[in-house]
XYZ file of N, CA and C in Angstrom:
750
model
N 139.872 45.975 103.842
C 138.229 46.754 103.819
C 137.691 46.681 105.367
N 136.994 47.714 105.333
C 136.457 48.195 106.751
C 135.151 46.890 107.235
N 135.179 46.936 108.610
C 134.289 46.347 109.121
C 132.679 46.651 108.532
N 132.623 47.819 108.710
C 131.035 48.090 107.935
C 130.744 47.661 106.869
N 131.771 47.800 105.597
C 131.553 47.176 104.191
C 131.660 45.926 104.326
N 132.595 45.082 104.975
C 132.308 43.583 104.998
C 130.881 43.321 105.595
N 130.548 43.931 106.538
C 129.107 43.602 107.081
C 127.669 43.890 106.259
N 128.025 44.883 105.220
C 127.140 45.089 104.253
C 127.117 44.260 103.427
N 128.219 43.832 102.825
C 128.365 42.649 101.761
C 127.880 41.553 102.384
N 128.357 41.108 103.507
C 127.735 39.845 104.111
C 126.333 39.826 104.050
N 125.393 40.899 104.507
C 124.175 40.884 104.752
C 123.562 40.625 103.348
N 124.094 41.450 102.217
C 123.661 41.068 100.889
C 123.651 39.836 100.277
N 124.662 38.892 100.693
C 125.310 37.546 100.174
C 124.446 36.513 101.044
N 124.172 37.215 102.200
C 123.111 36.242 102.976
C 121.762 35.888 102.549
N 121.389 37.288 102.079
C 119.876 37.457 101.624
C 119.958 36.365 100.374
N 120.718 36.917 99.578
C 120.886 36.199 98.178
C 120.659 34.571 98.455
N 121.300 34.021 99.289
C 121.413 32.766 99.483
C 119.872 32.090 99.880
N 119.122 32.961 100.576
C 118.096 32.341 100.880
C 116.682 33.261 100.311
N 117.283 33.904 99.032
C 115.948 34.837 98.472
C 114.824 34.270 97.789
N 113.850 34.990 97.107
C 112.737 34.351 96.984
C 112.575 34.207 95.337
N 111.653 33.554 94.947
C 111.042 32.825 93.738
C 109.965 33.480 93.178
N 108.833 33.531 93.870
C 107.433 33.734 93.615
C 107.060 34.932 92.837
N 107.700 36.074 93.096
C 107.171 37.193 92.469
C 108.492 37.515 91.471
N 108.459 37.985 90.378
C 110.016 38.255 89.722
C 109.953 39.651 89.973
N 109.263 40.414 90.667
C 109.715 41.992 90.891
C 110.148 42.622 89.768
N 109.469 42.451 88.637
C 109.800 43.402 87.573
C 109.461 45.120 87.550
N 108.715 45.279 88.461
C 108.385 46.597 88.485
C 109.330 47.313 89.760
N 109.897 46.592 90.328
C 110.666 46.993 91.352
C 112.251 47.711 91.040
N 112.534 48.536 92.049
C 114.053 48.839 91.740
C 114.418 49.238 92.954
N 115.864 49.414 93.376
C 116.298 49.490 94.654
C 116.499 51.121 95.074
N 115.811 51.331 96.016
C 115.488 52.991 96.399
C 116.685 53.246 97.498
N 116.878 54.119 97.530
C 117.859 54.961 98.529
C 117.055 55.663 99.399
N 117.372 56.246 100.898
C 116.445 56.458 101.504
C 116.499 58.340 101.552
N 117.476 58.684 100.344
C 117.554 60.059 100.264
C 116.681 60.916 99.549
N 115.980 62.004 99.936
C 115.438 62.941 99.125
C 116.071 63.977 98.461
N 115.767 64.457 97.396
C 116.293 65.603 96.916
C 115.510 66.693 96.720
N 115.744 67.774 97.592
C 114.707 68.807 98.050
C 114.729 69.676 96.658
N 113.462 70.074 96.268
C 113.152 70.810 94.979
C 113.507 70.006 93.807
N 113.571 68.889 93.663
C 114.125 68.350 92.184
C 112.952 67.573 92.037
N 112.481 67.695 90.687
C 111.527 66.903 89.899
C 112.220 65.985 89.386
N 111.642 64.734 89.023
C 112.390 63.359 88.627
C 111.204 62.612 87.517
N 111.536 62.358 86.342
C 111.070 61.695 85.457
C 111.463 60.429 84.953
N 110.962 59.542 85.344
C 111.610 58.184 85.225
C 110.929 57.256 84.596
N 111.626 56.395 83.699
C 110.815 55.207 82.841
C 111.882 54.070 83.325
N 111.397 52.833 83.620
C 112.104 51.502 83.998
C 111.404 50.438 83.413
N 112.121 49.462 82.892
C 111.709 48.305 82.492
C 112.594 47.212 82.887
N 111.666 46.044 83.247
C 112.193 44.741 83.452
C 111.773 43.903 82.498
N 112.479 42.743 81.903
C 111.748 41.818 81.042
C 112.661 40.361 81.326
N 111.511 39.416 81.415
C 112.114 37.923 81.808
C 112.628 37.384 80.523
N 113.984 36.619 80.465
C 114.529 36.059 79.400
C 114.650 34.659 79.719
N 114.141 33.856 78.675
C 114.185 32.485 78.508
C 113.235 31.777 79.633
N 113.053 30.356 79.641
C 111.802 29.880 80.337
C 110.508 30.285 80.323
N 109.511 29.556 81.294
C 107.995 29.840 80.652
C 107.750 31.315 80.629
N 108.697 32.262 81.438
C 107.938 33.678 81.400
C 108.648 34.519 80.296
N 109.380 33.924 79.518
C 109.935 34.651 78.534
C 109.447 35.460 77.610
N 109.761 36.547 77.757
C 109.337 37.757 77.000
C 108.414 38.760 77.905
N 107.969 38.531 79.065
C 107.105 39.019 79.970
C 107.682 40.279 80.216
N 107.150 41.719 80.236
C 107.837 42.699 80.504
C 106.983 43.705 81.237
N 107.285 44.181 82.038
C 106.698 45.508 82.936
C 107.648 46.760 82.577
N 106.623 47.526 82.357
C 107.238 49.147 82.350
C 106.592 50.296 83.275
N 107.605 50.819 84.193
C 107.080 51.883 85.062
C 107.399 53.250 84.707
N 106.137 54.157 84.639
C 106.342 55.433 84.427
C 106.136 56.344 85.717
N 107.125 57.144 86.061
C 106.817 57.806 87.336
C 107.432 59.105 87.335
N 106.596 60.031 87.929
C 107.006 61.370 88.188
C 107.073 61.838 89.581
N 108.159 62.229 90.118
C 108.440 62.321 91.626
C 109.074 63.752 91.829
N 108.502 64.146 92.956
C 109.159 65.751 93.421
C 109.294 65.624 94.784
N 110.568 66.171 95.458
C 111.177 66.280 96.398
C 110.548 67.809 97.192
N 109.711 67.449 97.944
C 109.110 68.778 98.739
C 110.147 69.438 99.717
N 110.990 68.721 100.350
C 111.947 69.101 101.246
C 112.895 67.926 101.398
N 113.755 68.265 102.288
C 114.904 67.268 102.528
C 114.498 65.903 103.254
N 113.117 65.842 103.280
C 112.644 64.601 103.998
C 111.572 63.814 103.217
N 110.884 64.514 102.330
C 109.549 64.069 101.824
C 109.578 64.178 100.492
N 109.407 63.182 99.691
C 109.003 63.192 98.459
C 107.886 62.311 98.002
N 107.217 62.729 97.139
C 105.781 62.057 96.481
C 105.974 61.978 95.130
N 105.318 60.670 94.594
C 105.323 60.369 93.304
C 103.993 60.273 92.936
N 103.695 59.956 91.595
C 102.319 59.078 91.044
C 103.070 58.323 89.730
N 102.806 57.428 89.606
C 103.164 56.108 88.707
C 102.055 55.413 87.832
N 102.511 54.860 86.849
C 101.614 53.858 86.019
C 102.400 52.665 85.730
N 101.971 51.460 86.006
C 102.862 50.304 85.448
C 102.109 49.719 84.131
N 102.742 49.503 83.239
C 102.234 48.928 81.854
C 102.652 47.339 81.923
N 102.038 46.435 81.509
C 102.369 44.794 81.559
C 102.213 44.413 79.813
N 103.266 43.716 79.574
C 103.137 42.857 78.376
C 103.530 41.606 78.476
N 102.650 40.490 77.886
C 103.034 39.186 77.697
C 102.826 38.833 76.369
N 103.748 37.765 75.970
C 103.826 37.338 74.550
C 102.596 36.951 74.215
N 101.960 37.782 73.060
C 100.808 37.219 72.383
C 99.387 37.974 73.189
N 99.605 39.109 73.952
C 98.875 39.903 74.826
C 99.191 41.138 74.253
N 97.953 42.127 74.214
C 98.406 43.549 74.055
C 99.041 44.212 75.480
N 100.176 45.332 74.949
C 100.531 45.718 76.360
C 99.284 46.631 76.756
N 99.211 46.873 78.200
C 98.073 46.927 78.800
C 98.642 47.725 80.086
N 97.934 48.767 80.704
C 98.045 49.389 81.977
C 97.339 48.289 82.850
N 98.017 47.962 84.118
C 97.564 47.239 84.941
C 97.693 47.856 86.383
N 98.194 48.815 86.548
C 98.015 49.578 87.909
C 98.468 51.291 87.800
N 97.900 51.934 88.694
C 98.185 53.379 88.894
C 98.354 53.723 90.163
N 99.010 54.526 90.616
C 99.302 54.619 91.968
C 100.125 55.677 92.573
N 100.194 55.969 93.928
C 101.016 56.977 94.140
C 101.870 56.507 95.347
N 103.025 57.077 95.338
C 103.801 56.505 96.582
C 104.821 57.944 97.086
N 105.259 57.586 98.285
C 106.037 58.650 99.121
C 107.198 57.993 99.840
N 108.101 58.715 99.638
C 109.489 58.381 100.439
C 109.864 59.550 101.446
N 110.073 58.923 102.748
C 110.503 59.783 103.940
C 111.826 59.623 104.451
N 112.508 60.426 104.446
C 113.965 60.324 105.034
C 113.933 60.221 106.533
N 114.120 59.377 107.516
C 114.374 59.122 108.780
C 115.423 59.612 109.642
N 116.500 59.120 109.275
C 117.650 59.797 109.966
C 118.772 58.426 109.822
N 120.170 58.925 110.284
C 121.013 57.854 110.558
C 120.912 57.224 111.687
N 121.391 55.929 111.621
C 121.544 55.099 113.043
C 122.788 55.459 113.602
N 122.725 55.990 114.900
C 124.185 56.346 115.317
C 124.939 55.156 115.536
N 126.321 55.397 115.514
C 127.378 54.411 115.637
C 127.534 53.408 114.323
N 126.599 53.384 113.734
C 126.892 52.359 112.496
C 126.730 53.082 111.290
N 126.222 54.348 111.225
C 126.338 55.332 109.901
C 125.513 54.649 108.704
N 124.284 54.080 109.215
C 123.307 53.435 108.242
C 122.119 54.730 108.150
N 121.919 55.101 107.069
C 120.655 55.930 106.883
C 119.538 55.162 106.375
N 118.307 55.798 106.974
C 117.335 55.047 106.944
C 115.997 55.929 106.431
N 115.001 55.129 105.911
C 114.078 55.761 105.419
C 112.863 54.951 105.107
N 111.742 55.408 104.862
C 110.418 54.735 104.862
C 109.453 54.887 103.428
N 109.430 53.823 102.678
C 108.713 54.223 101.522
C 107.361 53.623 101.475
N 106.172 54.282 101.157
C 104.919 53.946 101.350
C 104.224 54.100 99.707
N 103.452 52.916 99.385
C 102.854 53.069 98.074
C 101.455 52.553 98.148
N 100.435 52.984 97.314
C 98.795 52.562 97.244
C 99.142 52.262 95.476
N 98.594 51.212 95.115
C 98.614 51.080 93.580
C 97.031 50.380 93.226
N 96.197 51.045 92.520
C 94.887 50.653 92.157
C 95.338 49.873 90.941
N 94.558 48.520 91.103
C 94.770 47.789 90.212
C 93.651 48.107 88.882
N 94.552 47.566 87.718
C 93.560 47.644 86.387
C 93.541 46.300 85.853
N 92.689 46.104 84.602
C 92.656 45.031 83.919
C 92.436 43.838 84.698
N 91.774 44.159 85.946
C 91.653 42.696 86.818
C 92.652 42.685 87.743
N 93.573 43.322 87.913
C 94.681 43.259 88.960
C 94.130 43.786 90.171
N 94.536 43.286 91.435
C 94.340 43.672 92.774
C 94.761 45.022 93.007
N 94.045 45.823 94.026
C 94.717 46.644 94.673
C 95.765 46.732 95.488
N 97.142 47.316 95.561
C 98.087 46.857 96.441
C 98.355 47.915 97.476
N 98.750 47.601 98.714
C 99.524 48.439 99.634
C 100.914 47.869 99.665
N 101.884 48.647 99.771
C 103.170 48.155 99.955
C 103.885 49.403 100.960
N 105.039 48.517 101.639
C 105.658 49.466 102.648
C 107.134 49.129 102.306
N 108.199 49.722 102.374
C 109.592 49.242 102.097
C 110.335 50.138 103.356
N 111.344 49.307 104.305
C 112.439 49.918 104.988
C 113.414 50.076 104.104
N 114.015 51.468 104.100
C 115.147 51.702 103.040
C 116.403 51.914 103.817
N 117.487 51.474 103.548
C 118.724 51.193 104.466
C 119.772 51.675 103.418
N 120.792 52.520 103.916
C 121.848 52.965 102.799
C 123.073 53.184 103.682
N 124.114 52.466 103.439
C 125.249 52.338 104.019
C 126.384 53.163 102.721
N 127.020 53.842 103.264
C 128.125 54.620 102.209
C 129.553 54.728 102.842
N 130.361 54.101 102.466
C 131.843 54.102 102.772
C 132.802 54.301 101.673
N 133.532 55.646 101.547
C 134.404 55.866 100.389
C 133.658 55.627 98.970
N 134.039 55.174 98.231
C 133.538 54.648 96.780
C 132.439 53.881 96.885
N 131.970 53.071 98.095
C 131.119 52.296 98.371
C 129.833 52.640 98.569
N 128.918 52.005 98.307
C 127.450 52.170 98.456
C 126.809 50.871 98.277
N 125.811 50.587 99.613
C 125.396 49.400 99.888
C 123.890 49.890 100.243
N 122.808 49.387 99.396
C 121.153 49.731 99.630
C 120.666 48.564 99.409
N 119.718 48.480 100.505
C 118.879 47.443 101.097
C 117.427 47.891 101.314
N 116.471 47.372 100.562
C 114.984 47.514 100.697
C 114.292 46.362 101.309
N 113.675 46.166 102.445
C 113.031 45.384 102.905
C 111.615 45.614 102.742
N 110.894 44.634 101.956
C 109.489 45.173 101.200
C 108.239 44.093 102.077
N 107.228 45.050 102.407
C 105.875 44.210 102.760
C 104.911 44.772 101.823
N 104.089 43.616 101.010
C 102.992 43.863 100.174
C 101.932 43.073 100.668
N 100.699 44.015 100.421
C 99.580 43.142 100.541
C 98.290 43.713 99.768
N 97.395 42.545 99.177
C 96.591 43.005 98.385
C 95.318 43.335 99.286
N 94.561 44.380 98.673
C 93.663 44.979 99.353
C 92.257 44.698 98.533
N 91.143 44.556 99.345
C 89.771 44.298 98.618
C 89.549 42.877 98.264
N 90.358 41.937 98.750
C 90.316 40.437 98.357
C 89.368 39.919 99.133
N 88.835 38.524 98.852
C 88.146 37.831 99.875
C 88.938 37.382 101.104
N 88.304 37.451 102.147
C 88.865 36.971 103.464
C 89.685 35.545 103.224
N 90.942 35.612 103.869
C 91.666 34.311 103.697
C 92.515 34.224 102.692
N 92.499 35.568 101.931
C 93.084 35.402 100.475
C 94.105 36.549 100.389
N 94.155 37.418 101.440
C 94.818 38.684 101.541
C 96.065 38.391 102.515
N 96.802 37.481 101.870
C 98.102 37.202 102.593
C 99.174 38.299 102.410
N 100.161 38.735 103.549
C 100.948 39.666 103.043
C 102.175 38.983 102.467
N 102.974 39.578 101.242
C 104.072 38.901 100.767
C 105.504 39.677 101.433
N 106.378 39.126 101.368
C 107.699 39.689 101.933
C 108.982 39.616 101.107
N 109.912 40.754 100.716
C 110.464 40.342 99.754
C 111.850 41.700 100.000
N 112.806 41.922 99.106
C 114.032 42.581 99.152
C 114.305 43.027 97.861
N 115.111 44.155 97.921
C 115.759 44.607 96.719
C 117.074 44.960 97.364
N 118.135 44.956 96.915
C 119.629 45.306 97.114
C 120.670 45.429 96.208
N 121.300 46.112 96.797
C 122.537 46.522 95.416
C 123.851 46.813 96.403
N 124.950 46.634 95.739
C 126.200 47.075 96.416
C 127.086 47.635 95.161
N 127.478 48.760 95.135
C 128.001 49.353 93.980
C 129.478 50.172 94.422
N 130.181 50.206 93.493
C 131.619 51.049 93.707
C 131.713 52.113 92.758
N 131.983 53.562 93.035
C 132.352 54.225 91.975
C 133.771 54.056 91.184
N 133.835 54.109 90.028
C 134.961 53.438 89.312
C 135.600 54.859 88.820
N 135.304 55.093 87.532
C 135.739 56.223 86.653
C 134.726 57.355 86.714
N 135.008 58.593 87.170
C 133.823 59.602 87.034
C 132.768 59.259 87.703
N 131.578 59.200 87.230
C 130.378 59.183 87.704
C 129.946 57.655 87.495
N 130.803 56.755 87.098
C 130.387 55.469 86.958
C 130.435 54.440 87.806
N 129.390 53.911 88.197
C 129.233 53.120 89.273
C 129.161 51.511 88.595
N 129.855 50.662 89.412
C 129.725 49.055 88.752
C 129.454 48.261 90.152
N 128.686 47.195 90.295
C 128.617 46.404 91.211
C 127.422 45.437 90.817
N 126.639 45.081 92.147
C 125.580 43.653 91.827
C 124.503 44.105 92.561
N 123.230 43.940 91.872
C 122.148 43.826 92.520
C 121.313 42.645 92.771
N 120.352 42.726 93.462
C 119.456 41.178 93.729
C 117.986 41.773 94.146
N 117.012 40.724 93.668
C 115.769 40.980 93.737
C 115.051 39.669 94.191
N 114.043 39.590 95.244
C 113.749 38.231 95.608
C 112.685 38.465 96.719
N 112.146 37.274 97.091
C 111.033 37.272 98.053
C 111.799 36.591 99.141
N 110.990 36.970 100.438
C 111.258 36.200 101.650
C 109.975 35.562 102.364
N 109.132 35.270 101.504
C 108.005 34.329 101.865
C 106.634 35.114 102.122
N 105.827 34.605 102.822
C 104.636 35.424 103.201
C 104.005 35.070 104.639
N 102.778 35.562 104.893
C 102.144 35.104 106.231
C 102.236 33.729 106.177
N 102.016 32.715 105.047
C 101.800 31.381 105.159
C 103.068 30.585 105.231
N 104.082 31.189 104.947
C 105.221 30.402 104.863
C 106.508 31.643 104.712
N 107.121 32.008 105.596
C 108.347 32.719 105.835
C 109.688 32.277 105.698
N 110.366 32.703 104.902
C 111.843 32.387 104.685
C 111.864 30.877 104.069
N 112.698 30.098 104.642
C 112.623 28.633 103.843
C 113.426 29.024 102.656
N 113.313 27.867 101.597
C 114.296 27.934 100.540
C 113.356 28.761 99.277
N 114.009 29.857 99.113
C 113.335 30.805 98.382
C 114.158 30.841 96.853
N 114.013 31.731 95.882
C 114.823 31.982 94.489
C 115.044 33.524 94.316
N 115.695 33.589 93.472
C 115.910 35.470 93.520
C 116.798 35.502 91.907
N 116.705 36.886 91.815
C 117.314 37.300 90.466
C 118.711 37.975 91.009
N 119.887 37.703 90.449
C 120.911 38.199 90.903
C 122.051 38.442 89.754
N 122.586 39.621 89.878
C 123.284 40.026 88.705
C 124.154 41.222 88.784
N 125.130 41.583 87.894
C 125.964 42.916 87.414
C 124.862 43.971 87.168
N 125.522 45.068 87.847
C 124.557 46.178 87.761
C 125.576 47.166 87.344
N 125.223 48.095 86.335
C 125.566 49.622 86.002
C 125.072 50.800 86.205
N 125.723 51.616 86.663
C 124.806 52.946 86.758
C 125.831 54.183 86.570
N 125.267 55.128 86.191
C 125.735 56.329 85.477
C 124.909 57.606 85.868
N 125.402 58.608 86.134
C 124.735 59.729 86.195
C 125.544 61.028 85.772
N 125.017 61.885 84.928
C 126.016 63.288 84.555
C 124.727 64.258 83.900
N 125.257 65.351 83.531
C 124.700 66.512 83.088
C 124.924 66.807 81.732
N 124.597 66.813 80.679
C 124.858 67.225 79.562
C 125.104 68.847 79.379
N 126.242 68.985 78.625
C 126.739 70.389 78.625
C 125.383 71.057 78.354
N 125.574 72.306 79.203
C 124.548 73.387 78.993
C 123.334 73.042 79.082
N 122.927 71.871 79.858
C 121.608 71.486 80.060
C 121.264 71.477 81.519
N 119.906 71.859 81.671
C 119.409 71.902 83.238
C 119.101 70.744 83.787
N 118.908 69.938 82.830
C 118.727 68.076 83.227
C 119.766 67.320 83.634
N 119.828 66.733 84.430
C 120.635 65.548 84.707
C 120.077 64.458 84.393
N 120.993 63.358 83.718
C 120.406 61.954 83.554
C 121.152 61.020 84.523
N 120.313 59.998 84.640
C 120.691 58.886 85.557
C 120.294 57.833 84.762
N 121.355 56.661 84.885
C 121.121 55.260 83.924
C 121.326 54.462 84.553
N 120.304 53.270 84.809
C 120.812 52.132 85.841
C 120.265 51.058 84.774
N 121.275 50.018 84.567
C 120.896 48.803 83.916
C 121.575 47.356 84.764
N 121.031 46.408 84.311
C 121.607 45.177 84.938
C 120.974 44.008 84.063
N 121.794 42.963 84.059
C 121.419 41.634 83.746
C 121.536 40.345 84.787
N 120.426 40.140 85.477
C 120.322 39.224 86.457
C 119.834 37.780 86.307
N 120.819 37.033 86.694
C 120.403 35.529 86.411
C 119.449 35.217 87.555
N 118.609 33.980 87.116
C 117.960 33.458 88.396
C 118.651 32.449 88.831
N 118.041 32.315 90.535
C 118.834 31.395 91.398
C 117.683 30.794 92.172
N 118.062 29.371 92.356
C 117.397 28.538 93.276
C 115.772 28.402 92.210
N 114.798 28.397 92.779
C 113.493 28.109 92.562
C 113.159 28.865 91.306
N 113.783 30.245 91.138
C 113.215 31.057 90.497
C 113.728 30.817 88.682
N 114.723 29.576 88.524
C 115.134 29.101 87.643
C 113.725 28.362 86.671
N 113.093 27.954 87.662
C 111.685 27.697 86.880
C 110.857 28.649 86.323
N 110.968 29.984 86.301
C 110.244 30.950 85.774
C 111.173 31.532 84.717
N 112.365 31.763 84.738
C 113.008 32.485 83.617
C 114.534 32.286 83.699
N 115.235 32.226 82.834
C 116.827 32.061 82.986
C 117.214 33.324 83.602
N 116.934 34.449 83.207
C 117.239 35.781 83.703
C 116.615 37.029 83.437
N 116.820 37.812 83.876
C 115.860 39.213 83.827
C 116.711 40.161 83.114
N 116.431 41.227 82.393
C 116.975 42.371 81.922
C 116.189 43.401 82.594
N 117.232 44.546 83.154
C 116.641 45.532 83.788
C 117.192 46.899 83.127
N 116.600 47.818 82.847
C 116.923 49.197 82.299
C 116.017 50.285 82.726
N 116.503 51.438 83.292
C 115.913 52.411 83.794
C 116.518 53.850 83.302
N 116.015 54.881 82.918
C 116.499 56.136 82.684
C 115.526 57.175 83.408
N 116.665 58.133 84.171
C 115.928 58.949 85.044
C 116.109 60.403 84.538
N 115.307 61.409 84.417
C 115.495 62.576 84.123
C 115.412 63.549 85.174
N 116.237 64.369 85.899
C 116.214 65.233 87.286
C 116.438 66.689 86.885
N 115.548 67.826 87.525
C 115.667 69.155 87.067
C 114.988 69.663 88.420
N 115.906 70.540 88.857
C 115.415 71.221 89.920
C 114.658 72.804 89.554
N 113.840 72.995 90.263
C 112.785 74.029 90.069
C 112.702 75.017 91.213
C-alpha cells in the first residue's frame, strides 16, 4: 500500500475518532471537486434515521446541476423533511456551486470549493454553507474529504454560531463500475466548542455507475448503512442513505 493511500486512510480514520453528533447531516453527501463540462445531472438522495429517539426522521434532497465548463457547476435544490406523525414538507430551497481549484503539487490531491445558500421554509433558518473539497485517486482507490462550515443567517445576535463538520469516503473499484468502501459524516464542533469528543455516523458504502444500452443517460447509484458512533448513539442507532443520479450531456 502506497504512502499517499496510507495517509488518506489515516486521515479518514482520525476524523472518525473525533467526529461529531449534533447534526445527523441527512441532507449531505460526499462531494468530489470535479466538474463535468456540459453535463446536466438530476439527483434524488434520501437519508433516514433508524432506531433511537430520531427513528424515522427522513430528509430528501432534489437537485438539478449543470457543468458550464471544466471548473464551474451550478445547481438548484429543494429539501423535504419528514418526521413520524408530521406531514412531509419542504423546509428549504437553495442554490449551490462547485468550483474546481486545481491539484496540489507533490501530493496529487485535487481541490475544489463548494458554496451554498439555502432559504429556510416552514420556520427553518436561512443557511450559508461552504466546503473545501479534497480528492485523492491512486489506482483503484479514491478518497474524498469535505470540510464543512455552516452558518445560520438572519438570526438574533449571539445565536448565529458557525458549525463545523465533515463528510468523507474511501472506496475501491472492484468489478466493472462497482465501488465498495466506507463513508462517514459528522461534526467537528462550533464557534462555542471546537473538536473535543463528538459523534459520527460511519459505515459501508456501495457505488455504481453505468449507461443502459442505447440510453443517452448515465445512472449513478450510491447507498450506505452507517452506524452511530460516540454521542450520536443518543440520536439513533444507524442511518440509511440512498441516492440516484441521472446524467446527460447536452
